[in-house]
C-alpha atoms as an extended CHARMM CRD file, in Angstrom:
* protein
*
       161  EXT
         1         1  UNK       CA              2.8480000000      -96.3740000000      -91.0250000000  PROA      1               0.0000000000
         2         2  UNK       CA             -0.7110000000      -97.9130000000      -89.5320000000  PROA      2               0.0000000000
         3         3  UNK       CA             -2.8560000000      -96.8750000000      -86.9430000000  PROA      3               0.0000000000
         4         4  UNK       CA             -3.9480000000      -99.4580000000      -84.5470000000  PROA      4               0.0000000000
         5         5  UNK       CA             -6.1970000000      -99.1120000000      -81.6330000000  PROA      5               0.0000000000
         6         6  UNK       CA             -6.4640000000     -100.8040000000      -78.0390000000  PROA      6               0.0000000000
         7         7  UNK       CA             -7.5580000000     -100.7110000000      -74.4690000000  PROA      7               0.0000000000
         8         8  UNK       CA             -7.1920000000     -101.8790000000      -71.2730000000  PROA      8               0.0000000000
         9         9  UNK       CA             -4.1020000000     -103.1540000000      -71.1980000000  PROA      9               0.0000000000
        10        10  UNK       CA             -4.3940000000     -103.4650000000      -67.3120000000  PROA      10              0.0000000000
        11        11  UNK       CA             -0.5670000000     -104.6530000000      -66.6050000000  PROA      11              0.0000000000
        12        12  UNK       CA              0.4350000000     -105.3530000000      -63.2200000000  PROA      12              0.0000000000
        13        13  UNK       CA             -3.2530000000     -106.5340000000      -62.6590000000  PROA      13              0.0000000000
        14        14  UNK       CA             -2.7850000000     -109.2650000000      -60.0960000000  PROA      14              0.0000000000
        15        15  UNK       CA             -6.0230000000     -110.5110000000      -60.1580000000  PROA      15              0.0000000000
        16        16  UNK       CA             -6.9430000000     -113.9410000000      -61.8320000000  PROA      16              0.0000000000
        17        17  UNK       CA             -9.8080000000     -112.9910000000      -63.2980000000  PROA      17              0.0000000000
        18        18  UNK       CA             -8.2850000000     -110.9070000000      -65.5710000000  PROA      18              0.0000000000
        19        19  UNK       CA             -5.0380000000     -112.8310000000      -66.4170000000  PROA      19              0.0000000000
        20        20  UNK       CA             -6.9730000000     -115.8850000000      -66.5850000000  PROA      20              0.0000000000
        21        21  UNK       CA             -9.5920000000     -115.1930000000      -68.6830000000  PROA      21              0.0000000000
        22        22  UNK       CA             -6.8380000000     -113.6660000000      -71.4090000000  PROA      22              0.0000000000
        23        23  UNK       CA             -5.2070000000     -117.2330000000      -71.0980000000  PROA      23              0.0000000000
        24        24  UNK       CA             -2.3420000000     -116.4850000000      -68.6830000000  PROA      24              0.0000000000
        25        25  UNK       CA             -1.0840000000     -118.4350000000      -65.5570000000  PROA      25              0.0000000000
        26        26  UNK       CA              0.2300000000     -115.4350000000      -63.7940000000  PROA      26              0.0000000000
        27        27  UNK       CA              0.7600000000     -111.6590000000      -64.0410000000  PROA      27              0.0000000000
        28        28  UNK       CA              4.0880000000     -111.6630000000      -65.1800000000  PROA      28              0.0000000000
        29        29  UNK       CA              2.9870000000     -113.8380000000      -68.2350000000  PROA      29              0.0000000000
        30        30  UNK       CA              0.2510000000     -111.2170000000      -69.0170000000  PROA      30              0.0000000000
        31        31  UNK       CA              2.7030000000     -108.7520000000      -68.8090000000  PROA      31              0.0000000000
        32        32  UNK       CA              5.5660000000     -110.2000000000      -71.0260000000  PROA      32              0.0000000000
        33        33  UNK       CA              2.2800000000     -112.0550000000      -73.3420000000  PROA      33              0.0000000000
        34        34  UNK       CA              0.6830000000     -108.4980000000      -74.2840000000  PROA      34              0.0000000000
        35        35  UNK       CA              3.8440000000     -106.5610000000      -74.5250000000  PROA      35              0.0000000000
        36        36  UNK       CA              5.4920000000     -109.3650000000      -77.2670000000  PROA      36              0.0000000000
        37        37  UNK       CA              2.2030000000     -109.2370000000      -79.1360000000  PROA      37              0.0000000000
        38        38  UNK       CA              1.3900000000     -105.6180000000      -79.4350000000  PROA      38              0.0000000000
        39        39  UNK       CA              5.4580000000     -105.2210000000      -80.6240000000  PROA      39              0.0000000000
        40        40  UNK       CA              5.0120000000     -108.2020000000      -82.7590000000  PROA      40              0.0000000000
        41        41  UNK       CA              1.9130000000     -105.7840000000      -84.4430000000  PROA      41              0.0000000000
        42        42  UNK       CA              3.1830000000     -102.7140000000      -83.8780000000  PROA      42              0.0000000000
        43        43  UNK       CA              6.3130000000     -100.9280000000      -85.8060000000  PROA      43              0.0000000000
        44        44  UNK       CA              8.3730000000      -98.0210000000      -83.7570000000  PROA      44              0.0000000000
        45        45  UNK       CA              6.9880000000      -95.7320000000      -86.5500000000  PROA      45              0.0000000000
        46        46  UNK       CA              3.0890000000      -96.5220000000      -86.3620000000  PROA      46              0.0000000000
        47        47  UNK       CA              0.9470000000      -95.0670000000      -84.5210000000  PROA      47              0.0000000000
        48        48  UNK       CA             -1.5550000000      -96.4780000000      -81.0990000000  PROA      48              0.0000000000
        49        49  UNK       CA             -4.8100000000      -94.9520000000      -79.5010000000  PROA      49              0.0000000000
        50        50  UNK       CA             -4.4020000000      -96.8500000000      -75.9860000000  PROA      50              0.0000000000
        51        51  UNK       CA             -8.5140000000      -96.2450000000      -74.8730000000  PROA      51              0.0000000000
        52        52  UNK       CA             -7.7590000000      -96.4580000000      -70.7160000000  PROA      52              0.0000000000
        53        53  UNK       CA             -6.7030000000      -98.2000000000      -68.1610000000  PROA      53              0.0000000000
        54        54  UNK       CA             -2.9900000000      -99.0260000000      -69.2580000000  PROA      54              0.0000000000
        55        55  UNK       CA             -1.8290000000      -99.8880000000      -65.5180000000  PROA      55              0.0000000000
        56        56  UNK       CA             -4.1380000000     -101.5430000000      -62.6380000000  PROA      56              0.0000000000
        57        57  UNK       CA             -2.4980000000     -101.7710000000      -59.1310000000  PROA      57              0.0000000000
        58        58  UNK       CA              0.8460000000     -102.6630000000      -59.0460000000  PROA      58              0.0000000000
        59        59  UNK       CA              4.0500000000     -100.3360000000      -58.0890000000  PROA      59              0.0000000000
        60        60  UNK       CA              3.7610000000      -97.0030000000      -60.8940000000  PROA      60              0.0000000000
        61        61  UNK       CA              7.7050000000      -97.4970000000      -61.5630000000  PROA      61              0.0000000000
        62        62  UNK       CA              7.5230000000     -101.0060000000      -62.6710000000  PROA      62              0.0000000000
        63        63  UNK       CA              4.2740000000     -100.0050000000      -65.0380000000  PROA      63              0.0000000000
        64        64  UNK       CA              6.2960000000      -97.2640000000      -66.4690000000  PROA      64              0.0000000000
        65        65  UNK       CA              9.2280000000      -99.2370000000      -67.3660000000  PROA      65              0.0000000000
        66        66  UNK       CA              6.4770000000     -101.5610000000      -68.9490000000  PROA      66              0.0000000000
        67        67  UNK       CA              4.6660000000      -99.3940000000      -70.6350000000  PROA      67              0.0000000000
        68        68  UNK       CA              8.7580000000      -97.9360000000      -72.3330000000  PROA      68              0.0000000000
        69        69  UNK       CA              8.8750000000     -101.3910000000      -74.1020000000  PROA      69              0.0000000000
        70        70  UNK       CA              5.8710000000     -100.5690000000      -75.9830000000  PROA      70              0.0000000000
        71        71  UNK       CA              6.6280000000     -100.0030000000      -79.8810000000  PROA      71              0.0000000000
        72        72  UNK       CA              4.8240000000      -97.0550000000      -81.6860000000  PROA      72              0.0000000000
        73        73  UNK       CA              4.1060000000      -93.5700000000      -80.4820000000  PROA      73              0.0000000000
        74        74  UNK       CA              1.1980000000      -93.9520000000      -78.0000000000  PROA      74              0.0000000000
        75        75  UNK       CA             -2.0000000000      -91.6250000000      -77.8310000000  PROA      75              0.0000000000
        76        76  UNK       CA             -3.7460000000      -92.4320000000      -74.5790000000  PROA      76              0.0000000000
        77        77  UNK       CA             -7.1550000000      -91.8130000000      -73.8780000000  PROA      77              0.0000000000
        78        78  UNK       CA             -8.0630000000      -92.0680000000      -69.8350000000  PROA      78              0.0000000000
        79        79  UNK       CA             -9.8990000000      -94.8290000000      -68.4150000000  PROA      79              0.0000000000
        80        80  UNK       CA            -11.3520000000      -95.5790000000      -64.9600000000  PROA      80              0.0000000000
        81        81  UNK       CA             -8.5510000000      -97.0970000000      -63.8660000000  PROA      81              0.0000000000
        82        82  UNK       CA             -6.0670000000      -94.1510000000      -65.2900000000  PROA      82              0.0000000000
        83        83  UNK       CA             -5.5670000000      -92.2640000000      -61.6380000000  PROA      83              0.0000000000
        84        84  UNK       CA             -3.8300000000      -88.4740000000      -61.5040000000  PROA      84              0.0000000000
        85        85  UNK       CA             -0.4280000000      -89.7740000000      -60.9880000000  PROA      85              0.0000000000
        86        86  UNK       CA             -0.8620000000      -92.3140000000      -63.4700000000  PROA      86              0.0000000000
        87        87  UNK       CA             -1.9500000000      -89.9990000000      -65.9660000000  PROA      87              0.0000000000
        88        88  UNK       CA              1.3670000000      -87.2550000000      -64.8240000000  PROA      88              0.0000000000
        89        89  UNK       CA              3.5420000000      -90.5030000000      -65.2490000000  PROA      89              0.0000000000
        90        90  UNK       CA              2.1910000000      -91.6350000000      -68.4580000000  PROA      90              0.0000000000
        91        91  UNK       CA              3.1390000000      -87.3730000000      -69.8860000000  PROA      91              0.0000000000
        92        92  UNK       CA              6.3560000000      -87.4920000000      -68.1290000000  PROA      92              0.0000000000
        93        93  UNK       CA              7.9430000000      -90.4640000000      -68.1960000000  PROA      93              0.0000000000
        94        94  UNK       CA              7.2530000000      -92.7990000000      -70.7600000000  PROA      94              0.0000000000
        95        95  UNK       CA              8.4080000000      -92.2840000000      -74.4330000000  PROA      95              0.0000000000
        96        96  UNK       CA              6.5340000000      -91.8550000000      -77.1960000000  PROA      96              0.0000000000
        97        97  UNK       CA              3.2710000000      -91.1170000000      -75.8720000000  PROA      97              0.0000000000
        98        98  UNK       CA              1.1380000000      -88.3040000000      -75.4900000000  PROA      98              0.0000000000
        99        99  UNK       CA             -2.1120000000      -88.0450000000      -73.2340000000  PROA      99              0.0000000000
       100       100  UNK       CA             -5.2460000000      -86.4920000000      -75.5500000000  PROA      100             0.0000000000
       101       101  UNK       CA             -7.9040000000      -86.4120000000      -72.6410000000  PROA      101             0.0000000000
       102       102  UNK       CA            -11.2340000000      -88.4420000000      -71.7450000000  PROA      102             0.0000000000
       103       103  UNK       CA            -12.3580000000      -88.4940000000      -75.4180000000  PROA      103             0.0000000000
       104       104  UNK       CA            -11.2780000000      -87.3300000000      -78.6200000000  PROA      104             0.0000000000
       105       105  UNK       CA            -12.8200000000      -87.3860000000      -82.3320000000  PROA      105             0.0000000000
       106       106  UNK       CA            -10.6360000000      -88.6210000000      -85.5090000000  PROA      106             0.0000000000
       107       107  UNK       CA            -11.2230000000      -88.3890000000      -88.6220000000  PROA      107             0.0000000000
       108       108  UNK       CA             -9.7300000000      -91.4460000000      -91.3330000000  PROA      108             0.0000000000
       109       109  UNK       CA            -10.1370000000      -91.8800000000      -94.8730000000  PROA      109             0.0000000000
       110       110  UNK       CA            -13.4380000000      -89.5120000000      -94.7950000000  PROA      110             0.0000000000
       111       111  UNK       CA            -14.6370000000      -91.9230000000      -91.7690000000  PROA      111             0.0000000000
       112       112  UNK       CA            -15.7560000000      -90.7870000000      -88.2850000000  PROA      112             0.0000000000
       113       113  UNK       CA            -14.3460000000      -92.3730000000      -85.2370000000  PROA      113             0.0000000000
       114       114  UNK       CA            -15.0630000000      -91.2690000000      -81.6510000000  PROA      114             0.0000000000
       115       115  UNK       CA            -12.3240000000      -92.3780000000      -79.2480000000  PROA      115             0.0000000000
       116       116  UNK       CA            -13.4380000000      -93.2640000000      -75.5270000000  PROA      116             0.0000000000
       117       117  UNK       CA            -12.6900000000      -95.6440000000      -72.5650000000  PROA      117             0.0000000000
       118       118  UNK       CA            -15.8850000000      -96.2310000000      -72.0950000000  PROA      118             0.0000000000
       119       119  UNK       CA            -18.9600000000      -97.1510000000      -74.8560000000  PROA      119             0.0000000000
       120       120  UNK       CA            -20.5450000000      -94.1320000000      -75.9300000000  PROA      120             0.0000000000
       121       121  UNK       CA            -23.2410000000      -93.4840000000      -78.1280000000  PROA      121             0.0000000000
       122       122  UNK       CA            -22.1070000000      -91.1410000000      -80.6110000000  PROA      122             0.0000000000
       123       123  UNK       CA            -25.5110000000      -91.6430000000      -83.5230000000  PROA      123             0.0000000000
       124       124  UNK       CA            -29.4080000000      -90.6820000000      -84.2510000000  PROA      124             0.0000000000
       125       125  UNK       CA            -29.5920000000      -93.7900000000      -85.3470000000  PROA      125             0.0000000000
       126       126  UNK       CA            -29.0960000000      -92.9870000000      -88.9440000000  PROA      126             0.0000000000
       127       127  UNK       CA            -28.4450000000      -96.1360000000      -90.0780000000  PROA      127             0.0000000000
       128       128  UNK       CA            -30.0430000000      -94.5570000000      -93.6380000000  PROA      128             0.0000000000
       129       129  UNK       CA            -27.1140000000      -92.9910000000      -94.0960000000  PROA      129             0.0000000000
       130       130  UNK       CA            -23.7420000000      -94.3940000000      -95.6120000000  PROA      130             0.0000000000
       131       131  UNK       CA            -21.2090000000      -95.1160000000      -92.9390000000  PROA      131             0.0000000000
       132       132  UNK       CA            -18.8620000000      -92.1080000000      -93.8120000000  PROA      132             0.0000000000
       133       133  UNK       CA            -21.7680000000      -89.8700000000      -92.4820000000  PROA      133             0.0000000000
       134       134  UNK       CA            -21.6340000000      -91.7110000000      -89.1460000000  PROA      134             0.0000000000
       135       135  UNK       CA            -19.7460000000      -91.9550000000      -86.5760000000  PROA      135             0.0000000000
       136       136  UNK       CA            -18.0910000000      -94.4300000000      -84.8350000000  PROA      136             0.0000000000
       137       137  UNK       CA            -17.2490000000      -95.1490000000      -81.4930000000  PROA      137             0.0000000000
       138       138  UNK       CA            -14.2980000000      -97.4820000000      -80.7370000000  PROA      138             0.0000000000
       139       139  UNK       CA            -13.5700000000      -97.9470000000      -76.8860000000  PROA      139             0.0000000000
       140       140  UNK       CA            -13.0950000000     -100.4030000000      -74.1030000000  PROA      140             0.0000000000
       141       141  UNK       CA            -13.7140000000     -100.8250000000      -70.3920000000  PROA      141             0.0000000000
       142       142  UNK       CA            -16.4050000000     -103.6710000000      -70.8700000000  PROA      142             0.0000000000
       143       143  UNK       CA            -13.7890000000     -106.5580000000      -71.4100000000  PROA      143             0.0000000000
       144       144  UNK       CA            -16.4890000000     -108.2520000000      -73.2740000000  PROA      144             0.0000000000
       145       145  UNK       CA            -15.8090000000     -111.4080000000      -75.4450000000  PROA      145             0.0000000000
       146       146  UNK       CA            -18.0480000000     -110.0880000000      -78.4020000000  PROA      146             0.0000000000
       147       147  UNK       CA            -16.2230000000     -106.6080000000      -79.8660000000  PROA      147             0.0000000000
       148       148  UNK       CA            -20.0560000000     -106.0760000000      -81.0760000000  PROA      148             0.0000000000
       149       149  UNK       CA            -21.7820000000     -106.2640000000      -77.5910000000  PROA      149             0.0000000000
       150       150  UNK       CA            -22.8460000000     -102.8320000000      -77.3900000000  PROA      150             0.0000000000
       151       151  UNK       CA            -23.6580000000     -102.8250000000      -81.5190000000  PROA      151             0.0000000000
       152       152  UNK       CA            -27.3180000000     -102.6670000000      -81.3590000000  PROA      152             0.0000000000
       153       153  UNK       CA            -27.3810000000      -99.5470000000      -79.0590000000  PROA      153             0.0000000000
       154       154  UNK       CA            -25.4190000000      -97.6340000000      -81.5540000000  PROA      154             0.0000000000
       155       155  UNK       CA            -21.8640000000      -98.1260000000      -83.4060000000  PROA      155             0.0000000000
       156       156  UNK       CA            -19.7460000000      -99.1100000000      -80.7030000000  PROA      156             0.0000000000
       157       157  UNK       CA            -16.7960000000     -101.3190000000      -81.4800000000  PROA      157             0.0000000000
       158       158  UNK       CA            -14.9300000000     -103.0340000000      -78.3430000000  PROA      158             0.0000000000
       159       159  UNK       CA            -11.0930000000     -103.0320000000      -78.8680000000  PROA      159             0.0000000000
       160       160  UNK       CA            -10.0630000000     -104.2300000000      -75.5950000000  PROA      160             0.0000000000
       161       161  UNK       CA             -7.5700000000     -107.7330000000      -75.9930000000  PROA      161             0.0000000000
């Protein structure tokens, strides 16, 4: 089994600047493009932390019937974009995946992790101290090109595609 992480998945997002900057010609291709790589990745038995925004616009039914192709069982952390009824649809109708909240802590192989949509500082800056006394926060939200954009305000790893 692994552990992988993600964010912003925004399917259904209509809007060019988003499908075209990830190298798509339309929608549908960014839908179909991200669902064949993250099952090409990811096993039915591993395991996903989805940091936020999973659907943007787009009709709930058709998200939900996206988000059921999805290999691995899915921990999903809420974003800006992940409304109320998204949220209910995400606990109730799609498989494998459970909703843990806004934020959540996890511990790995004695190292610190702090799960969140958006970049949060989560050190002192006690960059003295060996990295399994820190913690780390892995999120999304900023759809920046460089996954170490917010690095020198803290430990803050971008894992958005």
């Amino acid at each position: 089994m692994m552990i992988y992480f993600t964010s912003d998945l925004h399917l259904l997002h209509s809007q060019p600047f988003i499908y075209e900057t990830r190298g798509f010609s339309s929608v549908e291709a960014m839908n179909k493009g991200l669902i064949e790589k993250f099952n090409i990745m990811v096993d039915k038995d591993d395991e996903v932390y989805i940091l936020g925004d999973l659907i943007v616009g787009g009709d709930l039914d058709e998200g939900v019937k996206l988000l059921n192709r999805l290999n691995g069982h899915k921990y999903v952390i809420a974003g800006n974009h992940d409304t109320q009824n998204r949220i209910e649809a995400y606990i109730t109708r799609v498989n494998n995946m459970e909703f843990v909240g806004w934020g959540m802590p996890l511990r790995y192989k004695k190292y610190n992790f702090f799960l969140s949509h958006y970049p949060t500082l989560t050190e002192n800056f006690d960059k003295d101290k060996p990295l399994k006394q820190q913690i780390v926060n892995l999120c999304g939200h900023s759809h920046c090109p460089n996954k170490f954009y917010d690095m020198g305000k803290g430990l803050i790893y971008h894992v958005e595609p």
